[in-house]
């Protein structure tokens, strides 16, 4: 059947995350903006979904801001040679840049 016939409650968390990612990409694929905010983008994703997120980041089409507290996300960026700047959020304010890669 068609995905439009499915209730969102029957989708896995990873499928819901991929659906939200697709909707956001569609919304941002215009002159409305080129900044893409991702909150823990790799949580609940299978390897294919993680590769999709990395492809978005690597494409350079969007400036990507990622909120995460998972060191594994940063390790993935290092393995894939994705350049990033790391900031720390403390008491609701961004502290100075921690490192640049």
N, CA, C and O atoms as a MOPAC input file, in Angstrom:
PM7 MOZYME 1SCF
protein

 N      0.79400 1    -1.19200 1     0.00000 1
 C      0.00000 1     0.00000 1     0.00000 1
 C      0.84000 1     1.26200 1     0.00000 1
 O      2.07000 1     1.22900 1     0.04800 1
 N      0.15000 1     2.33400 1    -0.05400 1
 C      0.73100 1     3.66400 1    -0.06800 1
 C      1.03900 1     4.11800 1     1.35100 1
 O      0.27200 1     3.82800 1     2.26800 1
 N      2.14000 1     4.82200 1     1.54700 1
 C      2.49900 1     5.30100 1     2.88200 1
 C      1.46000 1     6.28200 1     3.42000 1
 O      1.30900 1     6.41900 1     4.63400 1
 N      0.74900 1     6.96200 1     2.53400 1
 C     -0.29500 1     7.89100 1     2.95100 1
 C     -1.44100 1     7.20000 1     3.66200 1
 O     -2.21700 1     7.85100 1     4.36200 1
 N     -1.55700 1     5.90700 1     3.49500 1
 C     -2.61900 1     5.14300 1     4.14100 1
 C     -2.22600 1     4.67000 1     5.53500 1
 O     -3.07000 1     4.16000 1     6.27200 1
 N     -0.95200 1     4.83300 1     5.90800 1
 C     -0.46700 1     4.33700 1     7.19700 1
 C     -0.69300 1     5.36200 1     8.30300 1
 O     -0.57200 1     6.56900 1     8.08800 1
 N     -1.01500 1     4.87000 1     9.46100 1
 C     -1.08100 1     5.71900 1    10.65000 1
 C      0.34800 1     5.96300 1    11.12000 1
 O      1.17000 1     5.04900 1    11.06400 1
 N      0.66800 1     7.17300 1    11.58300 1
 C      2.02400 1     7.41100 1    12.08100 1
 C      2.38100 1     6.52700 1    13.26900 1
 O      3.55900 1     6.33900 1    13.57200 1
 N      1.37700 1     5.98700 1    13.93800 1
 C      1.62000 1     5.14900 1    15.11500 1
 C      2.16600 1     3.78300 1    14.74200 1
 O      2.69900 1     3.08600 1    15.60500 1
 N      2.05300 1     3.37800 1    13.48800 1
 C      2.59700 1     2.07800 1    13.08700 1
 C      4.02300 1     2.20600 1    12.56100 1
 O      4.68100 1     1.19700 1    12.30800 1
 N      4.50200 1     3.42600 1    12.39500 1
 C      5.87400 1     3.64000 1    11.93800 1
 C      6.83800 1     3.51200 1    13.11400 1
 O      6.50400 1     3.86500 1    14.24500 1
 N      8.03000 1     3.00600 1    12.83700 1
 C      9.05200 1     2.93700 1    13.88400 1
 C      9.56800 1     4.35300 1    14.15500 1
 O      9.29900 1     5.28000 1    13.39100 1
 N     10.30100 1     4.50200 1    15.23900 1
 C     10.85700 1     5.83000 1    15.54900 1
 C     11.80800 1     6.29100 1    14.44700 1
 O     11.83000 1     7.47000 1    14.09400 1
 N     12.58900 1     5.36400 1    13.90700 1
 C     13.49600 1     5.70100 1    12.81300 1
 C     12.74400 1     6.13300 1    11.56500 1
 O     13.14900 1     7.07700 1    10.88700 1
 N     11.63500 1     5.43500 1    11.25700 1
 C     10.82700 1     5.80500 1    10.08800 1
 C     10.20000 1     7.18800 1    10.28300 1
 O     10.15000 1     7.98600 1     9.34700 1
 N      9.72300 1     7.47000 1    11.49600 1
 C      9.16100 1     8.79900 1    11.77400 1
 C     10.22400 1     9.87700 1    11.64700 1
 O      9.94800 1    10.96900 1    11.14800 1
 N     11.45700 1     9.57500 1    12.10100 1
 C     12.54400 1    10.54500 1    12.00000 1
 C     12.89600 1    10.80500 1    10.53800 1
 O     13.10800 1    11.95300 1    10.14800 1
 N     12.95900 1     9.74700 1     9.72300 1
 C     13.25100 1     9.92300 1     8.29200 1
 C     12.15100 1    10.72600 1     7.60400 1
 O     12.43000 1    11.55400 1     6.73700 1
 N     10.90100 1    10.48100 1     7.99200 1
 C      9.78000 1    11.22600 1     7.43000 1
 C      9.88500 1    12.70700 1     7.79300 1
 O      9.66900 1    13.56900 1     6.94200 1
 N     10.21500 1    13.00600 1     9.04600 1
 C     10.38500 1    14.39900 1     9.47000 1
 C     11.54700 1    15.04800 1     8.73800 1
 O     11.46300 1    16.21300 1     8.35000 1
 N     12.62500 1    14.31000 1     8.54700 1
 C     13.79300 1    14.81900 1     7.82400 1
 C     13.41400 1    15.16000 1     6.38300 1
 O     13.79500 1    16.21200 1     5.87000 1
 N     12.67900 1    14.28700 1     5.74400 1
 C     12.23500 1    14.52100 1     4.36600 1
 C     11.33700 1    15.75300 1     4.28100 1
 O     11.47200 1    16.56400 1     3.36500 1
 N     10.42400 1    15.88700 1     5.23500 1
 C      9.53500 1    17.05200 1     5.24600 1
 C     10.33100 1    18.33500 1     5.41500 1
 O     10.05200 1    19.33000 1     4.74500 1
 N     11.32400 1    18.32400 1     6.30500 1
 C     12.14300 1    19.52000 1     6.50800 1
 C     12.98700 1    19.84500 1     5.28800 1
 O     13.14400 1    21.01600 1     4.94000 1
 N     13.53200 1    18.82700 1     4.63400 1
 C     14.30700 1    19.07000 1     3.41800 1
 C     13.42500 1    19.67700 1     2.33600 1
 O     13.84100 1    20.59700 1     1.63200 1
 N     12.21800 1    19.16700 1     2.20700 1
 C     11.28700 1    19.69600 1     1.21600 1
 C     10.95400 1    21.15900 1     1.51700 1
 O     10.91600 1    21.98800 1     0.60800 1
 N     10.71600 1    21.47100 1     2.78600 1
 C     10.39000 1    22.84100 1     3.18800 1
 C     11.54900 1    23.78500 1     2.91700 1
 O     11.34100 1    24.91500 1     2.47400 1
 N     12.78300 1    23.32500 1     3.18400 1
 C     13.95500 1    24.18600 1     3.04500 1
 C     14.52300 1    24.22100 1     1.63200 1
 O     15.48900 1    24.93900 1     1.37500 1
 N     13.94300 1    23.46300 1     0.71800 1
 C     14.45300 1    23.42400 1    -0.64800 1
 C     13.87400 1    24.58900 1    -1.44800 1
 O     13.17900 1    24.39400 1    -2.44500 1
 N     14.17100 1    25.78200 1    -0.99700 1
 C     13.69600 1    26.99300 1    -1.67100 1
 C     14.52000 1    28.15200 1    -1.17600 1
 O     15.54300 1    27.96500 1    -0.51800 1
 N     14.08000 1    29.33100 1    -1.48600 1
 C     14.77700 1    30.52700 1    -1.03600 1
 C     14.43500 1    30.88200 1     0.40000 1
 O     14.93400 1    31.87900 1     0.92200 1
 N     13.58100 1    30.07400 1     1.05700 1
 C     13.18900 1    30.38200 1     2.43400 1
 C     14.35800 1    30.30900 1     3.39300 1
 O     14.35000 1    30.97600 1     4.42700 1
 N     15.34700 1    29.52600 1     3.07500 1
 C     16.47000 1    29.42000 1     3.99200 1
 C     17.36700 1    28.26100 1     3.66300 1
 O     16.97100 1    27.29900 1     3.00500 1
 N     18.58500 1    28.37700 1     4.13700 1
 C     19.55500 1    27.31500 1     3.90100 1
 C     20.21100 1    26.86700 1     5.19800 1
 O     21.30400 1    26.30100 1     5.18000 1
 N     19.54700 1    27.11800 1     6.32600 1
 C     20.03600 1    26.64000 1     7.61400 1
 C     19.14400 1    25.48900 1     8.04300 1
 O     17.91800 1    25.60600 1     8.05300 1
 N     19.76200 1    24.39500 1     8.39100 1
 C     19.02900 1    23.19400 1     8.74200 1
 C     19.39400 1    22.82300 1    10.17400 1
 O     20.55200 1    22.50700 1    10.44600 1
 N     18.43400 1    22.85500 1    11.09400 1
 C     18.65000 1    22.51000 1    12.49800 1
 C     18.29700 1    21.05000 1    12.71300 1
 O     17.20100 1    20.60600 1    12.37000 1
 N     19.23600 1    20.30600 1    13.28600 1
 C     19.01700 1    18.87900 1    13.55500 1
 C     19.25400 1    18.61800 1    15.03100 1
 O     20.30700 1    18.96500 1    15.56500 1
 N     18.28200 1    18.00900 1    15.68900 1
 C     18.39500 1    17.66000 1    17.09800 1
 C     18.65700 1    16.16200 1    17.19700 1
 O     17.80100 1    15.34900 1    16.84800 1
 N     19.84800 1    15.80300 1    17.67400 1
 C     20.26900 1    14.39900 1    17.74900 1
 C     19.91300 1    13.64900 1    16.46400 1
 O     19.09000 1    12.73400 1    16.49000 1
 N     20.52400 1    14.02900 1    15.34700 1
 C     20.08800 1    13.51300 1    14.04300 1
 C     20.27500 1    12.02200 1    13.82900 1
 O     19.61200 1    11.45000 1    12.96300 1
 N     21.15200 1    11.36800 1    14.58300 1
 C     21.41600 1     9.95900 1    14.31700 1
 C     20.66600 1     9.01600 1    15.25100 1
 O     20.70200 1     7.80000 1    15.06400 1
 N     19.98900 1     9.56900 1    16.25500 1
 C     19.22400 1     8.75100 1    17.18700 1
 C     18.09700 1     8.04800 1    16.44600 1
 O     17.37400 1     8.67700 1    15.67400 1
 N     17.94700 1     6.77200 1    16.67100 1
 C     16.88200 1     5.93400 1    16.10300 1
 C     17.04200 1     5.64800 1    14.61500 1
 O     16.14300 1     5.05600 1    14.01700 1
 N     18.14300 1     6.04400 1    13.99800 1
 C     18.31500 1     5.78100 1    12.56800 1
 C     19.15400 1     4.52600 1    12.34700 1
 O     20.07900 1     4.23700 1    13.10600 1
 N     18.81500 1     3.79600 1    11.30400 1
 C     19.62200 1     2.66200 1    10.89400 1
 C     20.82100 1     3.20300 1    10.10400 1
 O     20.87200 1     4.39900 1     9.81700 1
 N     21.78100 1     2.34800 1     9.75000 1
 C     22.95300 1     2.83000 1     9.00900 1
 C     22.59900 1     3.59600 1     7.73000 1
 O     23.25400 1     4.58700 1     7.40700 1
 N     21.57900 1     3.15100 1     7.00700 1
 C     21.17300 1     3.84700 1     5.78000 1
 C     20.67800 1     5.26300 1     6.09400 1
 O     21.01000 1     6.21200 1     5.38400 1
 N     19.89300 1     5.39600 1     7.14800 1
 C     19.41100 1     6.71300 1     7.55800 1
 C     20.55000 1     7.62000 1     7.99100 1
 O     20.54500 1     8.81500 1     7.69400 1
 N     21.53200 1     7.05200 1     8.69600 1
 C     22.70300 1     7.83100 1     9.12100 1
 C     23.49700 1     8.31400 1     7.91500 1
 O     23.98300 1     9.44600 1     7.89900 1
 N     23.63000 1     7.45700 1     6.90500 1
 C     24.32800 1     7.85500 1     5.68100 1
 C     23.58900 1     8.99900 1     4.97500 1
 O     24.21600 1     9.89800 1     4.41300 1
 N     22.25600 1     8.95600 1     5.01100 1
 C     21.45600 1    10.02500 1     4.40900 1
 C     21.73200 1    11.35100 1     5.10700 1
 O     21.93400 1    12.37100 1     4.44800 1
 N     21.74300 1    11.33900 1     6.44400 1
 C     22.02100 1    12.55700 1     7.20300 1
 C     23.42500 1    13.06000 1     6.88800 1
 O     23.61900 1    14.25600 1     6.67400 1
 N     24.40100 1    12.16300 1     6.85900 1
 C     25.77800 1    12.57100 1     6.53000 1
 C     25.84800 1    13.15800 1     5.12100 1
 O     26.58000 1    14.11900 1     4.88700 1
 N     25.09600 1    12.58900 1     4.18800 1
 C     25.07400 1    13.11400 1     2.82000 1
 C     24.53600 1    14.53700 1     2.77600 1
 O     25.03800 1    15.37000 1     2.02100 1
 N     23.51900 1    14.81800 1     3.57900 1
 C     22.97200 1    16.17700 1     3.64600 1
 C     24.03100 1    17.13800 1     4.16400 1
 O     24.22500 1    18.22600 1     3.62000 1
 N     24.71500 1    16.71500 1     5.22800 1
 C     25.74800 1    17.55900 1     5.82500 1
 C     26.89500 1    17.76800 1     4.83700 1
 O     27.37000 1    18.89000 1     4.66300 1
 N     27.33700 1    16.69700 1     4.19700 1
 C     28.47200 1    16.76300 1     3.26900 1
 C     28.15100 1    17.54400 1     1.99800 1
 O     29.06000 1    18.07100 1     1.35700 1
 N     26.88300 1    17.62800 1     1.62600 1
 C     26.51200 1    18.28600 1     0.37000 1
 C     26.87900 1    19.75900 1     0.36000 1
 O     27.16100 1    20.32300 1    -0.69700 1
 N     26.87900 1    20.38400 1     1.52600 1
 C     27.19200 1    21.81000 1     1.59500 1
 C     26.06000 1    22.70000 1     1.13000 1
 O     26.21400 1    23.92100 1     1.10700 1
 N     24.93200 1    22.13000 1     0.76000 1
 C     23.78800 1    22.92300 1     0.30500 1
 C     23.19300 1    23.70000 1     1.47000 1
 O     22.75200 1    24.83900 1     1.31300 1
 N     23.18700 1    23.06800 1     2.64600 1
 C     22.62200 1    23.68600 1     3.84400 1
 C     23.73300 1    23.95500 1     4.84300 1
 O     24.70400 1    23.20300 1     4.92300 1
 N     23.58900 1    25.02100 1     5.59600 1
 C     24.41000 1    25.19000 1     6.79000 1
 C     23.66900 1    24.40600 1     7.86400 1
 O     22.48500 1    24.64000 1     8.10500 1
 N     24.35600 1    23.48900 1     8.50000 1
 C     23.71300 1    22.57300 1     9.43100 1
 C     24.13900 1    22.90100 1    10.85700 1
 O     25.32700 1    23.01000 1    11.16100 1
 N     23.14700 1    23.05400 1    11.71700 1
 C     23.38000 1    23.23000 1    13.14600 1
 C     22.83800 1    21.97900 1    13.82300 1
 O     21.66800 1    21.62900 1    13.66800 1
 N     23.70300 1    21.31600 1    14.57100 1
 C     23.31600 1    20.07100 1    15.21000 1
 C     23.39000 1    20.23500 1    16.72500 1
 O     24.39700 1    20.69400 1    17.26400 1
 N     22.31900 1    19.85600 1    17.39500 1
 C     22.29800 1    19.80500 1    18.85800 1
 C     22.43300 1    18.34600 1    19.25500 1
 O     21.59900 1    17.51700 1    18.89100 1
 N     23.47900 1    18.03300 1    19.99900 1
 C     23.68800 1    16.64700 1    20.42500 1
 C     24.51700 1    16.62200 1    21.69300 1
 O     25.29100 1    17.54000 1    21.96300 1
 N     24.35200 1    15.58600 1    22.45100 1
 C     25.23600 1    15.34800 1    23.58900 1
 C     25.91700 1    13.98900 1    23.43200 1
 O     26.45500 1    13.43200 1    24.39000 1
 N     25.88200 1    13.46900 1    22.20600 1
 C     26.45000 1    12.15200 1    21.92700 1
 C     27.82000 1    12.28300 1    21.28400 1
 O     27.94600 1    12.83200 1    20.18900 1
 N     28.83700 1    11.78600 1    21.95500 1
 C     30.19100 1    11.81700 1    21.42500 1
 C     30.29100 1    10.99900 1    20.13400 1
 O     31.11800 1    11.29900 1    19.27300 1
 N     29.45900 1     9.97600 1    19.99900 1
 C     29.51700 1     9.13100 1    18.80400 1
 C     29.19400 1     9.92000 1    17.53600 1
 O     29.70500 1     9.59900 1    16.46300 1
 N     28.33700 1    10.96600 1    17.64800 1
 C     28.04400 1    11.80700 1    16.48900 1
 C     29.30500 1    12.52100 1    16.02700 1
 O     29.59600 1    12.56300 1    14.83100 1
 N     30.05500 1    13.08300 1    16.96900 1
 C     31.29200 1    13.78500 1    16.62400 1
 C     32.32700 1    12.82100 1    16.06300 1
 O     33.05500 1    13.16400 1    15.13200 1
 N     32.39600 1    11.61700 1    16.62400 1
 C     33.32100 1    10.60500 1    16.10800 1
 C     32.97700 1    10.24400 1    14.66300 1
 O     33.87200 1    10.03300 1    13.84500 1
 N     31.69000 1    10.17200 1    14.34900 1
 C     31.25900 1     9.89200 1    12.97600 1
 C     31.71900 1    10.99500 1    12.03100 1
 O     32.19500 1    10.70900 1    10.93200 1
 N     31.58100 1    12.25300 1    12.44800 1
 C     32.04100 1    13.36600 1    11.61100 1
 C     33.54200 1    13.27100 1    11.36500 1
 O     34.01100 1    13.50300 1    10.25000 1
 N     34.27900 1    12.93600 1    12.39000 1
 C     35.73700 1    12.81100 1    12.23100 1
 C     36.07500 1    11.69200 1    11.24900 1
 O     36.91900 1    11.87500 1    10.37100 1
 N     35.42100 1    10.53000 1    11.38900 1
 C     35.68500 1     9.39800 1    10.48700 1
 C     35.36700 1     9.74500 1     9.04300 1
 O     36.05800 1     9.29100 1     8.13100 1
 N     34.33200 1    10.54000 1     8.82400 1
 C     33.91700 1    10.87500 1     7.46200 1
 C     34.56200 1    12.16900 1     6.97500 1
 O     34.22800 1    12.66100 1     5.89800 1
 N     35.49100 1    12.72700 1     7.76800 1
 C     36.19200 1    13.96400 1     7.42900 1
 C     35.22800 1    15.12700 1     7.17500 1
 O     35.43300 1    15.92700 1     6.26200 1
 N     34.17900 1    15.21000 1     7.99100 1
 C     33.24400 1    16.32400 1     7.91400 1
 C     33.76500 1    17.42100 1     8.84000 1
 O     33.93900 1    17.20100 1    10.03800 1
 N     34.01100 1    18.58700 1     8.28300 1
 C     34.49400 1    19.71100 1     9.08800 1
 C     33.36600 1    20.23100 1     9.97200 1
 O     32.21900 1    20.34000 1     9.53800 1
 N     33.70800 1    20.54700 1    11.20900 1
 C     32.69700 1    21.08600 1    12.10700 1
 C     33.34500 1    22.01100 1    13.12500 1
 O     34.54600 1    21.94500 1    13.38500 1
 N     32.51900 1    22.86500 1    13.68700 1
 C     32.91800 1    23.69700 1    14.81300 1
 C     32.04600 1    23.29700 1    15.99100 1
 O     30.84000 1    23.09700 1    15.84300 1
 N     32.65200 1    23.18400 1    17.13900 1
 C     31.96700 1    22.68000 1    18.32000 1
 C     31.81000 1    23.79900 1    19.34300 1
 O     32.78000 1    24.46100 1    19.71300 1
 N     30.57700 1    23.99900 1    19.79200 1
 C     30.27500 1    24.97400 1    20.82600 1
 C     29.59800 1    24.25800 1    21.97700 1
 O     29.00400 1    23.19500 1    21.79300 1
 N     29.68400 1    24.82900 1    23.14400 1
 C     29.04500 1    24.24900 1    24.31700 1
 C     27.92100 1    25.17200 1    24.77600 1
 O     28.07700 1    26.39200 1    24.82200 1
 N     26.79400 1    24.56800 1    25.11100 1
 C     25.65900 1    25.30500 1    25.64600 1
 C     25.67000 1    25.15200 1    27.16000 1
 O     25.53400 1    24.04600 1    27.68300 1
 N     25.83400 1    26.27200 1    27.85800 1
 C     25.86100 1    26.24800 1    29.31400 1
 C     24.87300 1    27.26500 1    29.85300 1
 O     24.95000 1    28.45000 1    29.52900 1
 N     23.93900 1    26.79400 1    30.68200 1
 C     22.94100 1    27.65500 1    31.31100 1
 C     22.18300 1    28.50400 1    30.28500 1
 O     21.89800 1    29.67900 1    30.52100 1
 N     21.86600 1    27.89100 1    29.15300 1
 C     21.07500 1    28.56900 1    28.13300 1
 C     21.84000 1    29.50400 1    27.22400 1
 O     21.23200 1    30.19200 1    26.40400 1
 N     23.16300 1    29.55100 1    27.34500 1
 C     23.98000 1    30.43600 1    26.50800 1
 C     25.11000 1    29.64700 1    25.86100 1
 O     25.68800 1    28.73900 1    26.46000 1
 N     25.40900 1    30.02400 1    24.60800 1
 C     26.53200 1    29.38100 1    23.91900 1
 C     27.83100 1    29.93400 1    24.47300 1
 O     28.03100 1    31.14700 1    24.54800 1
 N     28.70900 1    29.01900 1    24.86000 1
 C     30.04200 1    29.44700 1    25.29700 1
 C     30.91200 1    29.60400 1    24.05500 1
 O     30.46800 1    29.32800 1    22.94100 1
 N     32.11100 1    30.03300 1    24.24400 1
 C     33.02700 1    30.18900 1    23.12500 1
 C     33.27200 1    28.87700 1    22.41000 1
 O     32.95700 1    27.79900 1    22.91500 1
 N     33.82800 1    28.99100 1    21.25000 1
 C     34.10400 1    27.80100 1    20.43900 1
 C     35.07400 1    26.90100 1    21.17900 1
 O     36.10900 1    27.35400 1    21.66800 1
 N     34.73200 1    25.62000 1    21.25800 1
 C     35.55300 1    24.65000 1    21.97000 1
 C     36.69800 1    24.17200 1    21.07700 1
 O     37.84100 1    24.07900 1    21.52400 1
 N     36.38700 1    23.86800 1    19.81000 1
 C     37.41200 1    23.42900 1    18.87200 1
 C     36.87700 1    23.60900 1    17.45400 1
 O     35.67700 1    23.79900 1    17.25100 1
 N     37.75700 1    23.55000 1    16.50500 1
 C     37.36200 1    23.58800 1    15.10200 1
 C     38.04900 1    22.44100 1    14.40000 1
 O     39.23700 1    22.19600 1    14.61200 1
 N     37.30100 1    21.73400 1    13.55700 1
 C     37.87000 1    20.61100 1    12.81000 1
 C     37.51800 1    20.73600 1    11.36600 1
 O     37.90300 1    19.88800 1    10.56100 1

